[in-house]
CSV table of C-alpha atoms and ligand atoms in Angstrom, one decimal:
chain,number,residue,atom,x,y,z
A,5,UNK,CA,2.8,22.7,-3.2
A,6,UNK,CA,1.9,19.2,-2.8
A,7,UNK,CA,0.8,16.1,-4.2
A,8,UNK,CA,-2.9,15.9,-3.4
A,9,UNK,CA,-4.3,16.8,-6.8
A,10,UNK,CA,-8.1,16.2,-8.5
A,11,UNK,CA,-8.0,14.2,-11.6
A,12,UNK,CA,-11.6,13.3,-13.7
A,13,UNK,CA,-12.9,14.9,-10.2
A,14,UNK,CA,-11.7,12.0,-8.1
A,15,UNK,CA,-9.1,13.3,-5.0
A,16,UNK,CA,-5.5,11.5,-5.8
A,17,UNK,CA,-2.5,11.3,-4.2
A,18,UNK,CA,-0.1,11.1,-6.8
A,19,UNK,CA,-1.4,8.9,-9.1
A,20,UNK,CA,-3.4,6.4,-6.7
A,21,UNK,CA,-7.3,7.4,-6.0
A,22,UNK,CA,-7.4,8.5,-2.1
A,23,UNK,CA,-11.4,6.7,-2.9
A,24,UNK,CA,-9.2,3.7,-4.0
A,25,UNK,CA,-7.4,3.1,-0.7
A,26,UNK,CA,-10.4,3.8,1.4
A,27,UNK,CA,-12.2,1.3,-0.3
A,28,UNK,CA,-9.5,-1.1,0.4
A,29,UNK,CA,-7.9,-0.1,3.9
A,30,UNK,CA,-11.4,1.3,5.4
A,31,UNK,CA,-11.5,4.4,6.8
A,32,UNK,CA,-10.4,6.8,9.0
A,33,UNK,CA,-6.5,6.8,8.0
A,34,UNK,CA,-3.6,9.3,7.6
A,35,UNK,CA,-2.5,9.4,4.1
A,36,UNK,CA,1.0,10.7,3.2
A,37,UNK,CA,2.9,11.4,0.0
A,38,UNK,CA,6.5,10.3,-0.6
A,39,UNK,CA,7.1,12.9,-3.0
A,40,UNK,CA,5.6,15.5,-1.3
A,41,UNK,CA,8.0,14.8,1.5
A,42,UNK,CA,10.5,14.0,0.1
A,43,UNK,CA,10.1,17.7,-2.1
A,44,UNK,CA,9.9,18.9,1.3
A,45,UNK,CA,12.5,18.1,3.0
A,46,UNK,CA,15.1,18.3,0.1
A,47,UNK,CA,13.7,21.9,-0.4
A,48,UNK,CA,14.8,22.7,3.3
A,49,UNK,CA,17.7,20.6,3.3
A,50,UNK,CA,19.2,22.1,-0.1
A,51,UNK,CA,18.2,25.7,1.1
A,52,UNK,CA,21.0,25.1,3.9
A,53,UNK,CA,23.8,23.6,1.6
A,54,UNK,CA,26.2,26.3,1.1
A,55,UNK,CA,27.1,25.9,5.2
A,56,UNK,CA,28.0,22.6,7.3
A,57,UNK,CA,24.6,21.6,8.8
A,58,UNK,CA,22.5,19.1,9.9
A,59,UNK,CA,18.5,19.0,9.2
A,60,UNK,CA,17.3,16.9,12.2
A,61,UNK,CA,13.4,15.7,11.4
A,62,UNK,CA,11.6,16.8,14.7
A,63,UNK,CA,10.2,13.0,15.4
A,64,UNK,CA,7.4,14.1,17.2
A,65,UNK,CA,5.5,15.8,14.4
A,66,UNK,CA,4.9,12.5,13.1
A,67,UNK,CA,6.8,9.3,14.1
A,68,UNK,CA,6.0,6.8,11.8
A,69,UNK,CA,9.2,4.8,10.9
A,70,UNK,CA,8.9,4.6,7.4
A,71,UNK,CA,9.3,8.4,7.4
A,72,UNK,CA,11.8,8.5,9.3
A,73,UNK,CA,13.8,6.2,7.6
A,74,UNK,CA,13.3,8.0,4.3
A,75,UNK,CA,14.8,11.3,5.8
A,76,UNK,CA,17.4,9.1,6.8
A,77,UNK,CA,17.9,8.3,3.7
A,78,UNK,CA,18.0,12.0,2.3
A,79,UNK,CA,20.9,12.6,4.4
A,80,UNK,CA,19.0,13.9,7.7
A,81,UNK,CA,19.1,13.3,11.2
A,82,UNK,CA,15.9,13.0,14.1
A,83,UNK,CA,15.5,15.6,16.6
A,84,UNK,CA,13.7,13.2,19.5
A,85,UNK,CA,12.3,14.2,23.0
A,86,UNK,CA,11.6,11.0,24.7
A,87,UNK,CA,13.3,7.2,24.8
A,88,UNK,CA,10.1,6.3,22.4
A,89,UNK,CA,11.8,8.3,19.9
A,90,UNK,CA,15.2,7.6,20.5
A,91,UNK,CA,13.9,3.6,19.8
A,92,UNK,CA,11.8,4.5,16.6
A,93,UNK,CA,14.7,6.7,15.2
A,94,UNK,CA,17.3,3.9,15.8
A,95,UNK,CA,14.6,1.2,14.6
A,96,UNK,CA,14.3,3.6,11.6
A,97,UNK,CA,18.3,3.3,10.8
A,98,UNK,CA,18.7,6.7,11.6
A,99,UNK,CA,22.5,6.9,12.2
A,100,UNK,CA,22.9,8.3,16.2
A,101,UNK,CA,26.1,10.5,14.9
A,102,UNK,CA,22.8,12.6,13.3
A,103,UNK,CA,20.6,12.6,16.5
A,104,UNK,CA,19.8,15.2,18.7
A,105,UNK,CA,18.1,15.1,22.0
A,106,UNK,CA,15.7,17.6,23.6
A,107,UNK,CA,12.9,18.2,26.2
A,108,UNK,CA,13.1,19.3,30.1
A,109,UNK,CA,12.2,16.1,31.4
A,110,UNK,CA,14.4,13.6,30.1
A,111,UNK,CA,15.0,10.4,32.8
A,112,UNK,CA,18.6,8.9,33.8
A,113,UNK,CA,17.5,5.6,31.9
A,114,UNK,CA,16.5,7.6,29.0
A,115,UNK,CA,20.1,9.7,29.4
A,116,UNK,CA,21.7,6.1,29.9
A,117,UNK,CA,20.0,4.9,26.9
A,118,UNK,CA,20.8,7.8,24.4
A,119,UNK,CA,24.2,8.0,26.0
A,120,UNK,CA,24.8,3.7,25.0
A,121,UNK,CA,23.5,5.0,21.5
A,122,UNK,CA,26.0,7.7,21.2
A,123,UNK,CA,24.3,10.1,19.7
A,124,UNK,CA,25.3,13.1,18.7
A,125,UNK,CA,24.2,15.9,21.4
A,126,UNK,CA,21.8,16.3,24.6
A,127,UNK,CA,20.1,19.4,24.4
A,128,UNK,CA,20.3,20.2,28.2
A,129,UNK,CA,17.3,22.1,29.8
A,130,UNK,CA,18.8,22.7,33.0
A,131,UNK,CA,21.5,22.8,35.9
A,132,UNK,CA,19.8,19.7,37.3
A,133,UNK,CA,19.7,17.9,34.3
A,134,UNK,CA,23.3,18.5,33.7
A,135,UNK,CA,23.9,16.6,37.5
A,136,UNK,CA,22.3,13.8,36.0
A,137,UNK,CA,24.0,13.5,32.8
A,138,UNK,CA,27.1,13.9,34.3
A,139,UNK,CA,26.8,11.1,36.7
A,140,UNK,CA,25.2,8.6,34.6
A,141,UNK,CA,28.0,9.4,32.1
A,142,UNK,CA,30.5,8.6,34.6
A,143,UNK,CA,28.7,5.3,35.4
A,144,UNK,CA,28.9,4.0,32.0
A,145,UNK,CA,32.3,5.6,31.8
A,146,UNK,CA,31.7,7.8,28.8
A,147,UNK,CA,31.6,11.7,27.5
A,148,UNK,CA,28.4,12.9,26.4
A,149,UNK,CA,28.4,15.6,24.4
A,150,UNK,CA,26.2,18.3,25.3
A,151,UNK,CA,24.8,21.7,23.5
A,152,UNK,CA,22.4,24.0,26.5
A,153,UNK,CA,19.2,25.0,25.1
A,154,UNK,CA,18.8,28.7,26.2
A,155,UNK,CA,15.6,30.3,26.7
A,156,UNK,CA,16.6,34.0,24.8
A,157,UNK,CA,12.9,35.4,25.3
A,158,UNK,CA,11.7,36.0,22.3
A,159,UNK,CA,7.7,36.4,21.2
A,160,UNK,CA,7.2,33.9,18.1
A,161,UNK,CA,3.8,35.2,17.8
A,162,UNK,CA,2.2,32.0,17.5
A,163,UNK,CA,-0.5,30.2,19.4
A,164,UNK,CA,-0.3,30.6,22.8
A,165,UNK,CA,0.4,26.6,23.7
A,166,UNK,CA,3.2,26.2,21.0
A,167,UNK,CA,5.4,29.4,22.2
A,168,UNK,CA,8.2,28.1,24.2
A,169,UNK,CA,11.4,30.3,23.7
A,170,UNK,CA,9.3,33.6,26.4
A,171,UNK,CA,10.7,34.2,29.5
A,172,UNK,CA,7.8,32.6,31.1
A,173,UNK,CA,7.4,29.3,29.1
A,174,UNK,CA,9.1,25.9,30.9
A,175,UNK,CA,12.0,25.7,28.4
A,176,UNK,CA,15.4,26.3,28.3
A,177,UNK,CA,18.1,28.0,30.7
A,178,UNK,CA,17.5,31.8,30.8
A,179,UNK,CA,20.2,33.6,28.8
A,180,UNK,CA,21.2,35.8,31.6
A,181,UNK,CA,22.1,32.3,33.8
A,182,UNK,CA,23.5,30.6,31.0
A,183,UNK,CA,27.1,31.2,30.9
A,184,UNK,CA,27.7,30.3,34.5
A,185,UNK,CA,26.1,26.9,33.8
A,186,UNK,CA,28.4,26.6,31.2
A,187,UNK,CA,31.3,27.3,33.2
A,188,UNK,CA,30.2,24.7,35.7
A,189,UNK,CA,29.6,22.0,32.7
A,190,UNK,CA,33.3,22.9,32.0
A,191,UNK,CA,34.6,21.3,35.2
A,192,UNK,CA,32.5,17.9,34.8
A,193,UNK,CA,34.7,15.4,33.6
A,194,UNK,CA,32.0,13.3,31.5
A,195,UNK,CA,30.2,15.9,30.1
A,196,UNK,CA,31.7,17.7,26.5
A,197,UNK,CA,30.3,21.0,25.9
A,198,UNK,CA,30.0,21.6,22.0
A,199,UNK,CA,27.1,23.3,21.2
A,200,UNK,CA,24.0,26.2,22.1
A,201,UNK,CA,20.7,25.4,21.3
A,202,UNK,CA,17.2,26.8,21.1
A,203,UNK,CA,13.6,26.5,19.9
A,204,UNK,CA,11.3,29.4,20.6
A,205,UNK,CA,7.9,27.9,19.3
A,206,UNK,CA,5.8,26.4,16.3
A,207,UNK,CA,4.6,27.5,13.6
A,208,UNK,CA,5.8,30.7,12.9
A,209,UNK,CA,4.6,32.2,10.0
A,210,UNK,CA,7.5,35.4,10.3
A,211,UNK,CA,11.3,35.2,10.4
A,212,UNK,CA,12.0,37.9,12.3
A,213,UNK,CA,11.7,36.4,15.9
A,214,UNK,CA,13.8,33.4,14.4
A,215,UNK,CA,16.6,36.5,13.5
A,216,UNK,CA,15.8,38.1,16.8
A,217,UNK,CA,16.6,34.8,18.7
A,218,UNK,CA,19.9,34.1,16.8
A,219,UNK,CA,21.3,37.6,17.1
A,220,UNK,CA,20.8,36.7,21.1
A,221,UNK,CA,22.7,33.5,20.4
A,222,UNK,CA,25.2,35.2,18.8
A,223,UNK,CA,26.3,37.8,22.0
A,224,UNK,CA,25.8,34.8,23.8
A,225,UNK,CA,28.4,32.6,21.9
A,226,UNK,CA,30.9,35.5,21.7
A,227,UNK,CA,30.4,35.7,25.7
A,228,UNK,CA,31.5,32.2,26.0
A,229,UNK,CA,34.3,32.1,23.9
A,230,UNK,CA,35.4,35.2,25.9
A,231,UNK,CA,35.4,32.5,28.5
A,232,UNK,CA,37.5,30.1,26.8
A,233,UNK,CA,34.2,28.3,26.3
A,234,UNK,CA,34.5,27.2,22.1
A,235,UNK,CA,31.2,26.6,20.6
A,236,UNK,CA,31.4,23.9,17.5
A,237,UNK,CA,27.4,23.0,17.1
A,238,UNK,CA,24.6,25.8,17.1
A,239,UNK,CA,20.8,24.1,17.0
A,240,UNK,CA,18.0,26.6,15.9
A,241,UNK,CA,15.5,24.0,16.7
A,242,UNK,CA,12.5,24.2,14.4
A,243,UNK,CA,9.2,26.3,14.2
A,244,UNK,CA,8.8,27.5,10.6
A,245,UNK,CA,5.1,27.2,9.9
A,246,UNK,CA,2.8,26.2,7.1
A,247,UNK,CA,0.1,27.4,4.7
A,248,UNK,CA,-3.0,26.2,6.2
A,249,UNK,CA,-5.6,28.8,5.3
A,250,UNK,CA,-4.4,32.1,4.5
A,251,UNK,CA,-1.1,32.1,6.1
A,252,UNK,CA,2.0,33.5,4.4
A,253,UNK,CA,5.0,32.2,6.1
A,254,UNK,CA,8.6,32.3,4.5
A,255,UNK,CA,9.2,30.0,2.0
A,256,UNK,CA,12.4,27.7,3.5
A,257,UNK,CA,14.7,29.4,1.2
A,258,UNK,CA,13.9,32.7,2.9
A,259,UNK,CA,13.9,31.8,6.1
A,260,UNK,CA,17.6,29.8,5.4
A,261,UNK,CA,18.7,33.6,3.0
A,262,UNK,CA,18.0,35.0,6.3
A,263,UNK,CA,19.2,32.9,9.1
A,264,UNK,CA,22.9,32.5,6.9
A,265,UNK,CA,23.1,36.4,6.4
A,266,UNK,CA,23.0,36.8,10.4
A,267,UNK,CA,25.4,33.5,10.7
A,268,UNK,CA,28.5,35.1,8.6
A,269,UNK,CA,31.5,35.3,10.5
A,270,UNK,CA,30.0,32.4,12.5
A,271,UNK,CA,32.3,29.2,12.6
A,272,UNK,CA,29.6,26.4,13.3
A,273,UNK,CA,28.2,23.5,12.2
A,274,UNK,CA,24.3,24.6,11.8
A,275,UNK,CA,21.5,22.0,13.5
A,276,UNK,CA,17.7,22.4,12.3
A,277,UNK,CA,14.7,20.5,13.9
A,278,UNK,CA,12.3,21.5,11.5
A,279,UNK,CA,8.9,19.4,11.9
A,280,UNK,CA,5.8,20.8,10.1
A,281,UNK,CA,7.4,22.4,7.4
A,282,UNK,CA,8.6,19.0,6.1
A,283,UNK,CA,5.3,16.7,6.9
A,284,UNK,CA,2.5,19.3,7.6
A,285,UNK,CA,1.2,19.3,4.0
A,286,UNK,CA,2.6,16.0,3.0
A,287,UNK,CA,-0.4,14.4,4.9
A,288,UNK,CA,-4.2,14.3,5.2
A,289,UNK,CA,-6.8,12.8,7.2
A,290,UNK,CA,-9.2,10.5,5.4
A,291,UNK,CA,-12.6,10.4,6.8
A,292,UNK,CA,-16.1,8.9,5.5
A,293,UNK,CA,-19.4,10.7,7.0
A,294,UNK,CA,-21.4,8.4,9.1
A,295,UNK,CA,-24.9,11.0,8.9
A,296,UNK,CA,-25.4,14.5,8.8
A,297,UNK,CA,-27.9,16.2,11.2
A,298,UNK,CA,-30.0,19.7,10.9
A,299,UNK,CA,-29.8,21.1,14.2
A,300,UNK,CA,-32.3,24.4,16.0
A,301,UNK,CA,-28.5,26.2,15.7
A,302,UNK,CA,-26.7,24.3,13.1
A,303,UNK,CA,-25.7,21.5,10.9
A,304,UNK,CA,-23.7,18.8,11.6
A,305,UNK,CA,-21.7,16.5,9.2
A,306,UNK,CA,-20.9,13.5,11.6
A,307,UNK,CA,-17.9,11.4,10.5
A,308,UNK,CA,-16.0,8.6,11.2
A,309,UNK,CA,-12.6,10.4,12.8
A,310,UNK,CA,-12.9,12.2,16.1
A,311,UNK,CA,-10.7,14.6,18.6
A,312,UNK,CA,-8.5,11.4,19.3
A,313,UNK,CA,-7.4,11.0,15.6
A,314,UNK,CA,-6.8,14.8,14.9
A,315,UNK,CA,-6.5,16.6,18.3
A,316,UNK,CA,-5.8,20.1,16.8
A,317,UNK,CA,-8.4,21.6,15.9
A,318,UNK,CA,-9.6,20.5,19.8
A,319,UNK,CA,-6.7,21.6,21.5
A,320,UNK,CA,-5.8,24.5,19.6
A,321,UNK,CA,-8.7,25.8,17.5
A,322,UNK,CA,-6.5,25.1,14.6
A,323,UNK,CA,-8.0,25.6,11.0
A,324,UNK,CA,-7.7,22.9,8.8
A,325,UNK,CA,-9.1,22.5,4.9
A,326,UNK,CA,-12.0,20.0,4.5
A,327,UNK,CA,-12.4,18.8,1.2
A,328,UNK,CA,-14.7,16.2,-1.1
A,329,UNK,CA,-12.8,12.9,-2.3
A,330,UNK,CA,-15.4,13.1,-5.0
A,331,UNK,CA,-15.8,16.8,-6.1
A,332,UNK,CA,-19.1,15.9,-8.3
A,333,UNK,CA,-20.1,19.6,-7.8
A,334,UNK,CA,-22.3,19.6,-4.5
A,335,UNK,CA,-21.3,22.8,-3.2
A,336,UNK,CA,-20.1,24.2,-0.1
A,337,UNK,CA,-22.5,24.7,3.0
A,338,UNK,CA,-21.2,26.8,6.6
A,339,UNK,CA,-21.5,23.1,9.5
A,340,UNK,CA,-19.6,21.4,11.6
A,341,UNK,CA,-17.5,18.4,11.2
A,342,UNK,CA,-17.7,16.8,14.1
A,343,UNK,CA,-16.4,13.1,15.2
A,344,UNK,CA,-18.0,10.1,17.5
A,345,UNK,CA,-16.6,11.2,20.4
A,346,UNK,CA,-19.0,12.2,23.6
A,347,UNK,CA,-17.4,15.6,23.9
A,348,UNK,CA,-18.7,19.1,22.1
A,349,UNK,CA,-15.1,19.5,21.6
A,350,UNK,CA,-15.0,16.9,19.1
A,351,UNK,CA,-14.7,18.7,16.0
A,352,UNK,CA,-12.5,18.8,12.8
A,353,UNK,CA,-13.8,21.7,11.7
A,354,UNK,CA,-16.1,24.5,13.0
A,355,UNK,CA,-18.4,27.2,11.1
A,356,UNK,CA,-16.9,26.7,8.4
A,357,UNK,CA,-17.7,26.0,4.7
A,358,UNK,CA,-17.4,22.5,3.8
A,359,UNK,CA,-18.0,20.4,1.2
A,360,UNK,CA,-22.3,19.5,1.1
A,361,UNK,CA,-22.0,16.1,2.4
A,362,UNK,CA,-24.3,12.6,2.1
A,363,UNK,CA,-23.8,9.7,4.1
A,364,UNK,CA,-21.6,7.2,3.1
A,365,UNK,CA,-18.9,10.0,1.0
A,366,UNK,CA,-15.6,10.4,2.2
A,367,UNK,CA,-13.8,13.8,3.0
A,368,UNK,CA,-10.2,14.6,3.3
A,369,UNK,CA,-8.9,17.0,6.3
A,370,UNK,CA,-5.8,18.7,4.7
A,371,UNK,CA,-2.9,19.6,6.3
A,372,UNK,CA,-2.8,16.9,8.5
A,373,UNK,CA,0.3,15.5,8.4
A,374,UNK,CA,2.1,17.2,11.4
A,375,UNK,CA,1.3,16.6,14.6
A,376,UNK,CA,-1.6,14.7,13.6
A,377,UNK,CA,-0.9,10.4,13.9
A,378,UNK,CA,1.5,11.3,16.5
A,379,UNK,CA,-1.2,13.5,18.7
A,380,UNK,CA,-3.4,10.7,18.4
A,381,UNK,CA,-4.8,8.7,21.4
A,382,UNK,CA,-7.1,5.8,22.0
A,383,UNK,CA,-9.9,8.5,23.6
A,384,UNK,CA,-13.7,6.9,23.8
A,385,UNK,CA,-11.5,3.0,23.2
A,386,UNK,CA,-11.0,3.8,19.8
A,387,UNK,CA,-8.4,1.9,17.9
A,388,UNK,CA,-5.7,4.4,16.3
A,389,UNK,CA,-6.4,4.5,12.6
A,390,UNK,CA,-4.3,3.4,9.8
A,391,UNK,CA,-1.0,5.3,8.5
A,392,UNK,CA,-0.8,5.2,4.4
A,393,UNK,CA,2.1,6.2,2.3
A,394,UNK,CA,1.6,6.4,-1.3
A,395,UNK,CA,4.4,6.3,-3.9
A,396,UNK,CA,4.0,7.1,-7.2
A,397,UNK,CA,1.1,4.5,-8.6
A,398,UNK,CA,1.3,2.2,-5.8
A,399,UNK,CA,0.7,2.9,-1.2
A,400,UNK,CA,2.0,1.1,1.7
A,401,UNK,CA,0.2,0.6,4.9
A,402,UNK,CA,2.9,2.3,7.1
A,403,UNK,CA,0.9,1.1,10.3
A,404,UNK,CA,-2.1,-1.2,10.7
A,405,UNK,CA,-5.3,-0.3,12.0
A,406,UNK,CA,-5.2,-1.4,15.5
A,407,UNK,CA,-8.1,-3.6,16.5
A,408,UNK,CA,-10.2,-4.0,20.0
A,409,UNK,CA,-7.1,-6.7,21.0
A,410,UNK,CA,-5.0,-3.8,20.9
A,411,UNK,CA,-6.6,-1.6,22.9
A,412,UNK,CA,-6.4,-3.6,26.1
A,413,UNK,CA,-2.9,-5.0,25.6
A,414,UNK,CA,-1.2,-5.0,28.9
A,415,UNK,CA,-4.5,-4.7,31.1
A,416,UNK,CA,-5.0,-7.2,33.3
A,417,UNK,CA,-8.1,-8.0,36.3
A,418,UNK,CA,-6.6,-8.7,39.7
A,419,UNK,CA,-6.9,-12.0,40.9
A,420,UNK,CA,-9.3,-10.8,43.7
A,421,UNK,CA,-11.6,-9.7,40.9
A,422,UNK,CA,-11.7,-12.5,39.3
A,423,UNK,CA,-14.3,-14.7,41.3
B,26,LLP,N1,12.5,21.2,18.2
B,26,LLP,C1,11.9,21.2,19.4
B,26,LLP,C2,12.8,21.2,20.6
B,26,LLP,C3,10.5,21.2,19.6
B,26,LLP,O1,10.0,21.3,20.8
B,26,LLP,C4,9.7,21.2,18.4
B,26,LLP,C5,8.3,21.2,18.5
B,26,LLP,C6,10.4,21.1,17.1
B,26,LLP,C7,11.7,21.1,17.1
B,26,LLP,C8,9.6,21.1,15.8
B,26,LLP,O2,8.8,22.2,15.6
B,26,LLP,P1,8.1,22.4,14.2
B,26,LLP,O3,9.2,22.6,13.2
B,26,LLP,O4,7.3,21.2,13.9
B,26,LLP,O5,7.3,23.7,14.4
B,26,LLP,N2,1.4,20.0,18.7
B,26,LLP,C9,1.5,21.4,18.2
B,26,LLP,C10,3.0,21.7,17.9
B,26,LLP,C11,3.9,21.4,19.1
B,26,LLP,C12,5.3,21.7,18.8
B,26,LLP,C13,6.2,21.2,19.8
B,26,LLP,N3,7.6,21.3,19.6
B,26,LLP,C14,0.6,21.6,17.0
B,26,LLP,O6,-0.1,20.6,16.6
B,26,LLP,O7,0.6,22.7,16.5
C-alpha cells in the first residue's frame, strides 16, 4: 500500500498532482511520500514493540536528510556504511546512541570519527579491523563498543549481487572463526564487546533464510556465553524485500511473528537495518519522454532519466512498474524505456508493457524509492535530478537539481595547461 493513487485520471501523490510538480520543478526527479513512509516505517517499527529493539534506517537505500530526520523522529536510528553517512545521519539529528556502523572497509579516520560521535556500535568485519579500532580507540582514549558481523552462510535466494551472508561473499567473519576473534576482542582494553551481528542479503522475498541465519546466531551466542563472553545487542541487519511485480514477500508483521518466536528465551536488545521495506514503495521516478522511435526489432520510448538516475534495472535487471501520469486511456504497448545515455544498457524498462507514450507526457517508474537517488551518479555529465517530498496537499524540494556548476566543482586545469 502506498500513497501514489489516480484521481479524475491524473497520477497524485497524496493529494498534490505528480503533473503539478513536474510542471513546476522540471523533470527527471524522485518523488517521495511522507505518509507512505512514515506508514512504513511505523508498520515495521510497531511489529517489533513487544521486545527492546532498535529499527536502524539502512542510510544507504536512500540518504536524503529530510528522511532521515523523519525516522529520527519516529523513534529510529541509521544503520550507515561510510563517514558520508555517518555526517548526513548526524546532520539529520539522528541521535549517535541509535547508530550503527557497518561495512568491511571502514578507514581509521572514519573509525576515529564515528568513535568522537559515540555512537552506539561498530559492526566489525574482521580480525584486522578490530586492530584498527582498538588502536585508534586507545589514541583518543575511549571504549568503543563493538558487535562482530558473522558470516553464518546462509542462501537468501535473492539476486546474485545483493547476497552477502554465503560462505563465499566478502562479508562478515566466518561463524566457525568467530568465537576466537571474540576471545581476542576480550583482551583489548579499548574495545567493549556487546553485541553479534549479521545481514545475509537484499531483498528477500522468504523468511526462512532470515530464521535459518538467526537459529545460527543463536548456537553461536550460547557458545560465547559458555565463554564468559555476554552478548547484550543482537543486529539482524536488514533484507526483507518488496512487491515490485509479482513478488510475495512477508508482510513486516510476519517476518517480526517469526524472528520473536525463534528469539524467546533470548535476553537481547533486538537491532534492524531494514532499507527497502521502509522507502522502496514510498518513492517513484518522474520522467517526461523526449521521442519515441520504431525500430527494424523494436520500439523505443526515449525519456528524459537514464542508467545514472536509476541504475537498477542496469545493474541488476531489476523490474520496475512504468506507469502514465495522465492515464487518458492510451493503452499499453510491449518497448523499451530507454534513457540519453550512450550505452544499450541504458534502460528503465525492457520488453515490457508500458504505457503508449507521445512526446512531451510524463511517466512515473514505481518502486523507486530504495536504492534509487542514492545509486545515482553524474554518468554522461549529467546533473543529479531533483529529490521531492510531498506531504499531504503541499511538497518540498528535499534536494535541488544540480546544475552544470555543480558538476565540475572541485576540478581544476593545471597551471601548465593553462597557456
Ligand atoms: N544492513 C546492511 C549491512 C546492508 O548491507 C544493507 C544493504 C542493509 C542493511 C539494508 O538492506 P535492505 O533492507 O535495504 O534490503 N543496491 C541494491 C541493494 C544493495 C543492498 C546492500 N546492503 C539494490 O538496488 O537492489
Amino acid at each position: 500500500m502506498n500513497h501514489f493513487i489516480y484521481r479524475n485520471q491524473e497520477l497524485c501523490c497524496e493529494e498534490v498532482e505528480v503533473a503539478k510538480i513536474a510542471a513546476e520543478v522540471g523533470t527527471p526527479f524522485y518523488l517521495y511520500s511522507h505518509a507512505t513512509l512514515a506508514r512504513h516505517f511505523q508498520t515495521f517499527d510497531s511489529s517489533f514493540a513487544n521486545i527492546p529493539h532498535l529499527s536502524c534506517f539502512a542510510v544507504k537505500s536512500c540518504s536524503n536528510i529530510a528522511i532521515l530526520r523523519l525516522f529520527a523522529q519516529l523513534g529510529g536510528g541509521a544503520d550507515i556504511v561510510s563517514g558520508g553517512e555517518l555526517f548526513r545521519a548526524l546532520t539529520a539529528g539522528v541521535p549517535p546512541e541509535r547508530i550503527v556502523y557497518s561495512g568491511v572497509g571502514k578507514t581509521r579516520e572514519e573509525l576515529a570519527y564515528a568513535l568522537r560521535a559515540n555512537i552506539l556500535q561498530f559492526n566489525v568485519e574482521s580480525e584486522q579491523e578490530l586492530e584498527a579500532l582498538q588502536e585508534v580507540a586507545a589514541a583518543a582514549g575511549v571504549k568503543a563498543r563493538v558487535s562482530f558481523r558473522v558470516n553464518p552462510d546462509v542462501d537468501p535466494q535473492t539476486h546474485a549481487y545483493i547476497s552477502t551472508g554465503l560462505a563465499k561473499n566478502k562479508f562478515g567473519i566466518p561463524i566457525d572463526q568467530g568465537v576466537a576473534v571474540y576471545l581476542r576482542a576480550r583482551e583489548l582494553a579499548n574495545i567493549q564487546v556487546q553485541g553479534v551481528s549479521c545481514h545475509i542479503g537484499s531483498q528477500l522475498t522468504q523468511v526462512s533464510p532470515f530464521i535459518e541465519s538467526l537459529r545460527k546466531l543463536k548456537n553461536f551466542i550460547a557458545r560465547l556465553q559458555a565463554e564468559g563472553i555476554r552478548i547484550s545487542h543482537l543486529d539482524l541487519g536488514g533484507g526483507l524485500g518488496i512487491q515490485y511485480r509479482d513478488e510475495e514477500p512477508p508482510h513486516p508483521e510476519e517476518y517480526a511473528q517469526a524472528i520473536q518466536a525463534e528469539l524467546a528465551g533470548l535476553d537481547c536488545t533486538l537491532i534492524l537495518e531494514p532499507g527497502r521495506v521502509i522507502v522502496g514503495n514510498a518513492g517513484a521516478l518522474i520522467t517526461r519522454v523526449h521521442y519515441t522511435k520504431q525500430g527494424p526489432a523494436k520500439k523505443f520510448v526515449i525519456v528524459d532519466a537514464g542508467m545514472n538516475d536509476l541504475a537498477r534495472p542496469s545493474l541488476y535487471g531489476a523490474y520496475h512498474a512504468i506507469r502514465p501520469v495522465r492515464d487518458h486511456g492510451q493503452g499499453r504497448e510491449v518497448a523499451d524505456v530507454v534513457g540519453p545515455i550512450c550505452e544499450t544498457g541504458d534502460f528503465l524498462s525492457r520488453d515490457q508493457e508500458v504505457p503508449v507514450s507521445l512526446p512531451g507526457e510524463l511517466l512515473a517508474v514505481m518502486s523507486a524509492g530504495a536504492y534509487g537517488f542514492s545509486m545515482s551518479s553524474n554518468y554522461n555529465s549529467r546533473p543529479r535530478v531533483a529529490e521531492v517530498l510531498v506531504a499531504g496537499a503541499g511538497y518540498h524540494v528535499i534536494r535541488q537539481r544540480e546544475n552544470y556548476e555543480d558538476l565540475v566543482r572541485g576540478e581544476e586545469i593545471p597551471a601548465f595547461l593553462q597557456s
